[in-house]
Coordinates of C-alpha atoms and ligand atoms in Angstrom, one line a residue:
X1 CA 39.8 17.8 -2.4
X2 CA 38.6 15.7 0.5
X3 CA 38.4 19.2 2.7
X4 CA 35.8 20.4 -0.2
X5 CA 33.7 16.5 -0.1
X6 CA 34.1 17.4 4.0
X7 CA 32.5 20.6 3.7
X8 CA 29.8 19.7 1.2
X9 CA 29.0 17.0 3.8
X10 CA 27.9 19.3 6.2
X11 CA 26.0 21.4 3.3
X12 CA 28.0 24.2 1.8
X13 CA 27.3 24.9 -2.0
X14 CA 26.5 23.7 -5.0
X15 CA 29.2 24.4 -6.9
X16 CA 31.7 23.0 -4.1
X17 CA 29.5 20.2 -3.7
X18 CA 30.0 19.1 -7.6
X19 CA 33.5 19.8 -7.5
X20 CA 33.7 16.9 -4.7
X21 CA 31.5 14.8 -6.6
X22 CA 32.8 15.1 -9.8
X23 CA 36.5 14.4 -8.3
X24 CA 35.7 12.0 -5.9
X25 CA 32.5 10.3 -6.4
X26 CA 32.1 10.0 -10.6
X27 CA 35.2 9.7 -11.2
X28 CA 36.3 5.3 -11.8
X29 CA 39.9 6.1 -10.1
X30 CA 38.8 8.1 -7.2
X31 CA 41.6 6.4 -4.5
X32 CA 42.2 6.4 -0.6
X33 CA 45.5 7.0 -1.4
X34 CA 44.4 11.2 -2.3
X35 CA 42.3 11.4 0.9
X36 CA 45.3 12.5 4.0
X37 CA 44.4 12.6 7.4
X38 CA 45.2 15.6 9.4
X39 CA 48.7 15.9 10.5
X40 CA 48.4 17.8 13.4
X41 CA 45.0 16.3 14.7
X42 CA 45.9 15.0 18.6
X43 CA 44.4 12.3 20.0
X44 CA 42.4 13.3 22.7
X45 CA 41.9 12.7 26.3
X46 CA 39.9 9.4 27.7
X47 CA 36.3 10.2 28.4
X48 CA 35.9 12.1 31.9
X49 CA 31.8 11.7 31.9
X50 CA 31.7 7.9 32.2
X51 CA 35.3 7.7 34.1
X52 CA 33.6 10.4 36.7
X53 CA 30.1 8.0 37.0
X54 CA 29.5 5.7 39.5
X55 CA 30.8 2.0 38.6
X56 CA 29.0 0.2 36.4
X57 CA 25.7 0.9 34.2
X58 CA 23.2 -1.6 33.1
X59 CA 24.2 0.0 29.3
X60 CA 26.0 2.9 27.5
X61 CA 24.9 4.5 24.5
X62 CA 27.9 5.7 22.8
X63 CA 26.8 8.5 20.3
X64 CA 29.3 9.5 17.3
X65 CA 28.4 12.9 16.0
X66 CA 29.3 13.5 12.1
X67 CA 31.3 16.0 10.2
X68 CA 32.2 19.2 11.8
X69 CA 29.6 18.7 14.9
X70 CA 30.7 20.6 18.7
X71 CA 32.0 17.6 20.6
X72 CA 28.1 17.0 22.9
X73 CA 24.9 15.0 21.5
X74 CA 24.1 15.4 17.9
X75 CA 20.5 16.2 17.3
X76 CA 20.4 13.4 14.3
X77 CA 21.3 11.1 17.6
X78 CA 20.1 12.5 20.6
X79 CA 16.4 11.9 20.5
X80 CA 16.8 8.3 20.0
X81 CA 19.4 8.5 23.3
X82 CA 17.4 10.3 25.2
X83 CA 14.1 7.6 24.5
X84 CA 16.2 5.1 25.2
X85 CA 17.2 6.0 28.5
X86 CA 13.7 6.9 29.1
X87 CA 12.3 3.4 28.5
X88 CA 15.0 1.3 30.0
X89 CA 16.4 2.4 33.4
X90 CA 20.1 2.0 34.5
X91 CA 21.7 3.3 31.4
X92 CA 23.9 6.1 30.5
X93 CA 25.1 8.0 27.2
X94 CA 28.7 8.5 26.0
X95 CA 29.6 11.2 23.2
X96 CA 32.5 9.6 21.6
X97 CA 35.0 12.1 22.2
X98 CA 37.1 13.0 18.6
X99 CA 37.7 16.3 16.1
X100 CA 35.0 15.4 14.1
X101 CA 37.2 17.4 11.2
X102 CA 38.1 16.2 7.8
X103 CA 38.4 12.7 7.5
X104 CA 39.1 11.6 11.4
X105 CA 36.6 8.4 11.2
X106 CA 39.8 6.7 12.9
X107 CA 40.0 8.9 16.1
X108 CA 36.3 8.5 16.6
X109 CA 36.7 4.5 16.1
X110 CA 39.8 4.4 18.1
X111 CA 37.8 6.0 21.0
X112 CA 34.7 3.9 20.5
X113 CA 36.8 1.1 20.9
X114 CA 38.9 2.2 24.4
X115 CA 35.6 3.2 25.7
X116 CA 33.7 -0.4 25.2
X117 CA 37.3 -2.4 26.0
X118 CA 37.6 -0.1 29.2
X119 CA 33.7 -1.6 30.0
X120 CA 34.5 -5.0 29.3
X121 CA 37.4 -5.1 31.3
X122 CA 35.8 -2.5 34.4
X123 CA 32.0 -3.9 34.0
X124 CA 31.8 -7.2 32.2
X125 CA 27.6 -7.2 32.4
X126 CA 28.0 -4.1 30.7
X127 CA 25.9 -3.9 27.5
X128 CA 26.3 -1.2 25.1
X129 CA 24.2 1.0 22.3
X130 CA 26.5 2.3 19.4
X131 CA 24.7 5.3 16.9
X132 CA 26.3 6.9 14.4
X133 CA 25.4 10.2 12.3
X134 CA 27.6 10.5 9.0
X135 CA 31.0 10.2 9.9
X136 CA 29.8 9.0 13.7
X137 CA 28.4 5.9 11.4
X138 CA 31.7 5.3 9.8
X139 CA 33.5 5.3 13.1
X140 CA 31.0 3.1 14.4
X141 CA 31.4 0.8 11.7
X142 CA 35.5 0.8 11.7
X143 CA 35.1 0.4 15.5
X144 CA 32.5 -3.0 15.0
X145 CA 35.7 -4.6 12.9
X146 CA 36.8 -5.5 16.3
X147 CA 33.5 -7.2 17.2
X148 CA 33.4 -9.5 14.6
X149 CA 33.7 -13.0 16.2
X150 CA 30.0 -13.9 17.3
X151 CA 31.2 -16.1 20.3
X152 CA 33.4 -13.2 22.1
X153 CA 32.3 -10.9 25.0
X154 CA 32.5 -7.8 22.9
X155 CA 29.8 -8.8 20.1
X156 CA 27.9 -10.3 23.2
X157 CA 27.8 -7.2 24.7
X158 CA 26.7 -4.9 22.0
X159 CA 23.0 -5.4 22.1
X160 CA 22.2 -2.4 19.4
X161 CA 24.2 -0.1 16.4
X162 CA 22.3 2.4 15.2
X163 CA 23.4 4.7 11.9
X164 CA 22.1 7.5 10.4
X165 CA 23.4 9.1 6.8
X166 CA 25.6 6.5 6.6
X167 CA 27.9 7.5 3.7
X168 CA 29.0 3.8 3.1
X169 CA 25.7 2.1 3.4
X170 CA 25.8 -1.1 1.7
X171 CA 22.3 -2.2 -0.6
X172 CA 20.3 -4.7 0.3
X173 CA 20.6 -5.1 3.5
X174 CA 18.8 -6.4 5.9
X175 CA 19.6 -3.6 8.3
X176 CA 18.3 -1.3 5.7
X177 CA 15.1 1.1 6.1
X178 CA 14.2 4.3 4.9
X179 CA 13.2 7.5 6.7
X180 CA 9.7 5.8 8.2
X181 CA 11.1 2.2 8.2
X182 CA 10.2 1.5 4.6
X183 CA 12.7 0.1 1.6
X184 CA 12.8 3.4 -0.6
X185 CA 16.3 3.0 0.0
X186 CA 17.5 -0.3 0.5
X187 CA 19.0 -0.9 -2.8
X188 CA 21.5 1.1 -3.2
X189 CA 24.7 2.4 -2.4
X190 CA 26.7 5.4 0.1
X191 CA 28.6 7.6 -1.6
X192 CA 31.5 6.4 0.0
X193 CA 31.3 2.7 -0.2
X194 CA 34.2 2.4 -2.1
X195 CA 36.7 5.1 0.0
X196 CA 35.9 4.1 3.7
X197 CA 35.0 0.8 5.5
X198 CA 31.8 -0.2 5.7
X199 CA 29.8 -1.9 8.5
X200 CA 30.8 -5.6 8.6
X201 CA 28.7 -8.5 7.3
X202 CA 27.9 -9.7 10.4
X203 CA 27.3 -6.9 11.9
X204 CA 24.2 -6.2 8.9
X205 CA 21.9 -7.9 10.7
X206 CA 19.0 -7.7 13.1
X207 CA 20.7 -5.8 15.5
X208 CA 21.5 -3.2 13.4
X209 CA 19.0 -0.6 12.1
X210 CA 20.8 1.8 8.9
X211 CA 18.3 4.3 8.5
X212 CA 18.7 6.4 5.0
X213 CA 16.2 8.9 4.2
X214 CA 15.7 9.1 0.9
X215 CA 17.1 11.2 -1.8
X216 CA 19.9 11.6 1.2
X217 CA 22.7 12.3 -1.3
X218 CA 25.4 10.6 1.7
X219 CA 23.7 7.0 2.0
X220 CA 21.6 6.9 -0.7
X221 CA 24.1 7.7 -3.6
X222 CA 23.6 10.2 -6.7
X223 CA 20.7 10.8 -8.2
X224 CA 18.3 13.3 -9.7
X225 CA 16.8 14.2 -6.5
X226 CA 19.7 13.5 -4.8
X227 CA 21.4 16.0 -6.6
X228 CA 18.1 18.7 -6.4
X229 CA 18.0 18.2 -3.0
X230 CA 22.1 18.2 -2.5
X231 CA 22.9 18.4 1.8
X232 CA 19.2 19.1 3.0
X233 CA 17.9 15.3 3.3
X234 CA 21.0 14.7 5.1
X235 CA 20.3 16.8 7.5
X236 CA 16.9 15.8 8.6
X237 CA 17.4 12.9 11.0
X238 CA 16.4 14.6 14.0
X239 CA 13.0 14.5 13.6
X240 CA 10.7 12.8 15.8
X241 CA 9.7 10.3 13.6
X242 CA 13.3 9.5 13.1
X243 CA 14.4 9.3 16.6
X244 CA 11.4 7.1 16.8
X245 CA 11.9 4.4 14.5
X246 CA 15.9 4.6 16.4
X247 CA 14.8 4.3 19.6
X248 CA 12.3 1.2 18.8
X249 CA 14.6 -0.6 17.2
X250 CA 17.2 0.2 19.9
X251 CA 14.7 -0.7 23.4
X252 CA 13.7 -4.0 21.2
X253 CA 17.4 -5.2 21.0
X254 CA 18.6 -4.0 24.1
X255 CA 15.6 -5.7 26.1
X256 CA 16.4 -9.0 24.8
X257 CA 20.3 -8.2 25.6
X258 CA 19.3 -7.4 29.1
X259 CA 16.8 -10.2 29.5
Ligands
NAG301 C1 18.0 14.9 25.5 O1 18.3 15.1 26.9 C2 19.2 16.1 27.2 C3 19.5 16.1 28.7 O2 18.3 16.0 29.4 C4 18.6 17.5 26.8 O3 19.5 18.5 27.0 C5 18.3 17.4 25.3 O4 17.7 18.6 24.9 C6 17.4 16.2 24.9 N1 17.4 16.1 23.5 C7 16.3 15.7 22.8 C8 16.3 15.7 21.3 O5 15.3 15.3 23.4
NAG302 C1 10.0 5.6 25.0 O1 10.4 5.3 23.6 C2 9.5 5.8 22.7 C3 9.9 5.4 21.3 O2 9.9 4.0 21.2 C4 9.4 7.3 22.8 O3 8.4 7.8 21.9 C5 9.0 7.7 24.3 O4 9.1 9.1 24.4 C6 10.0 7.1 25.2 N1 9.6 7.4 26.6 C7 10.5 8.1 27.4 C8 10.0 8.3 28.8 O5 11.5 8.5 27.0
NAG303 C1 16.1 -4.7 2.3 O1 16.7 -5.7 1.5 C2 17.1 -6.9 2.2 C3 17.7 -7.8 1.2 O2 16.9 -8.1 0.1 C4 15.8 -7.5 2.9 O3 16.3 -8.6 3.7 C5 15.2 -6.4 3.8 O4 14.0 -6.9 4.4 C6 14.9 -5.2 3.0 N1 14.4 -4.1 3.9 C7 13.2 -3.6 3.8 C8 12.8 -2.6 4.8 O5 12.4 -4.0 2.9
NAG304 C1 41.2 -6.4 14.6 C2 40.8 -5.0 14.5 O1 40.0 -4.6 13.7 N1 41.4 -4.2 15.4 C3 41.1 -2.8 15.5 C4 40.4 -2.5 16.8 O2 40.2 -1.1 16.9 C5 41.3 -0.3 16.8 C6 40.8 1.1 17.0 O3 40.0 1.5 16.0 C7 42.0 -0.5 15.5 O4 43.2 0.3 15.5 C8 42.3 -2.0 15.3 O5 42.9 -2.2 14.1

């Protein structure tokens, strides 16, 4: 079941993607306890591009791709990276290395997290960017669980979180905008809010940005044009305009984290 939800993520068809939502989404005793991780996924080497640069960067932007993405930049991501280090010098980007298959949110948190406690312990002025597309956002937001104590060096340290299509984006948030930085979509729910972890309270606040375009089936939950449109919205993030709004957001937060 979760393989067919996987698959509809990345926009196979319409009958496959009501099969997933009418077993996993409608239905009131959809569980965690149905969705299995891969057996015979490995975890994966530590990161060779920021081991193999030179000591320390003013930041790292660590970019989670979502489901069924080539480990390298996402396009929903990679515009907003790329502005970033454009504007602020002394930066660098990290693709959080993980399968990116069916339901391996943990791997990529488990290597968000080595890759910013490796920095903190290595580079201690260190400051870092974390974006998420889809299941990238999840990751993100299982990795921020670690981050959650306002007064320690790792919240300190993460100056901006970024999320695209994030399947368990919470309403009413402040984080919250739509596809041009409106509130078409601030009230309601992922898909997923109640089968993965969602980003922590503290961590829904003005350093985050959760952008949800709307009718985005993934983060904007079911709905009549949710449904006409099925996958396409959720595949639109890496337009211009998109990467714009990211990279604003993310050059505001890190300037004051670098001030
Ligand atoms: C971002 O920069 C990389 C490296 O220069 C380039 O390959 C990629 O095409 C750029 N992507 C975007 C969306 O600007
Ligand atoms: C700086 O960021 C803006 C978005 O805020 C972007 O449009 C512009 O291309 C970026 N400049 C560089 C040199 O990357
Ligand atoms: C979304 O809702 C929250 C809570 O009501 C609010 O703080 C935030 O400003 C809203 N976002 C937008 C873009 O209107
Ligand atoms: C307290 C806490 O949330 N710890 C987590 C830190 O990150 C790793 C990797 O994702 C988790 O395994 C820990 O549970």
């Amino acid at each position: 079941m979760i393989s067919a939800w996987a698959r509809a993520l990345v926009g196979a068809g319409v009958a496959t993607l009501l099969m997933a939502l009418s077993t996993s989404t409608l239905s009131a005793n959809a569980s965690p306890v149905l969705l299995t991780r891969l057996g015979s996924v490995q975890e994966v080497p530590i990161d060779l591009e920021a081991r193999a640069s030179p000591a320390c960067a003013e930041y790292v932007v660590i970019a989670t791709r979502g489901t069924f993405e080539a480990q390298g930049p996402t396009p929903a991501l990679s515009g907003m990276t790329n502005y970033t280090l454009g504007n602020i010098t002394g930066g660098i980007a990290y693709q959080t290395v993980y399968p990116a298959g069916d339901w391996t949110h943990q791997l990529g948190a488990d290597d968000i997290v080595r890759r910013i406690e490796q920095g903190l312990t290595d580079c201690p002025a260190q400051k870092y960017v974390l974006l998420g597309y889809s299941q990238g956002a999840t990751a993100t937001a299982i990795a921020l669980y670690n981050y959650t104590d306002i007064n320690s060096a790792g919240y300190k340290a993460i100056a901006a979180v970024v999320v695209v299509g994030n399947p368990a984006k919470r309403a009413n948030r402040i984080s919250n905008v739509d596809q041009v930085g409106g509130s078409w979509t601030n009230g309601t729910n992922g898909v997923y809010i109640k089968l993965v972890p969602t980003i922590p309270d503290v961590w829904y606040s003005t350093k985050t940005l959760d952008v949800c375009w709307a009718d985005d089936l993934v983060c904007n939950g079911l709905n009549f044009f949710s449904v006409i449109n099925l996958m396409i919205n959720h595949l639109l993030y890496k337009v211009a305009s998109v990467q714009n709004l990211g990279a604003a957001h993310i050059i505001k937060q890190l300037k004051i984290a670098l001030a």
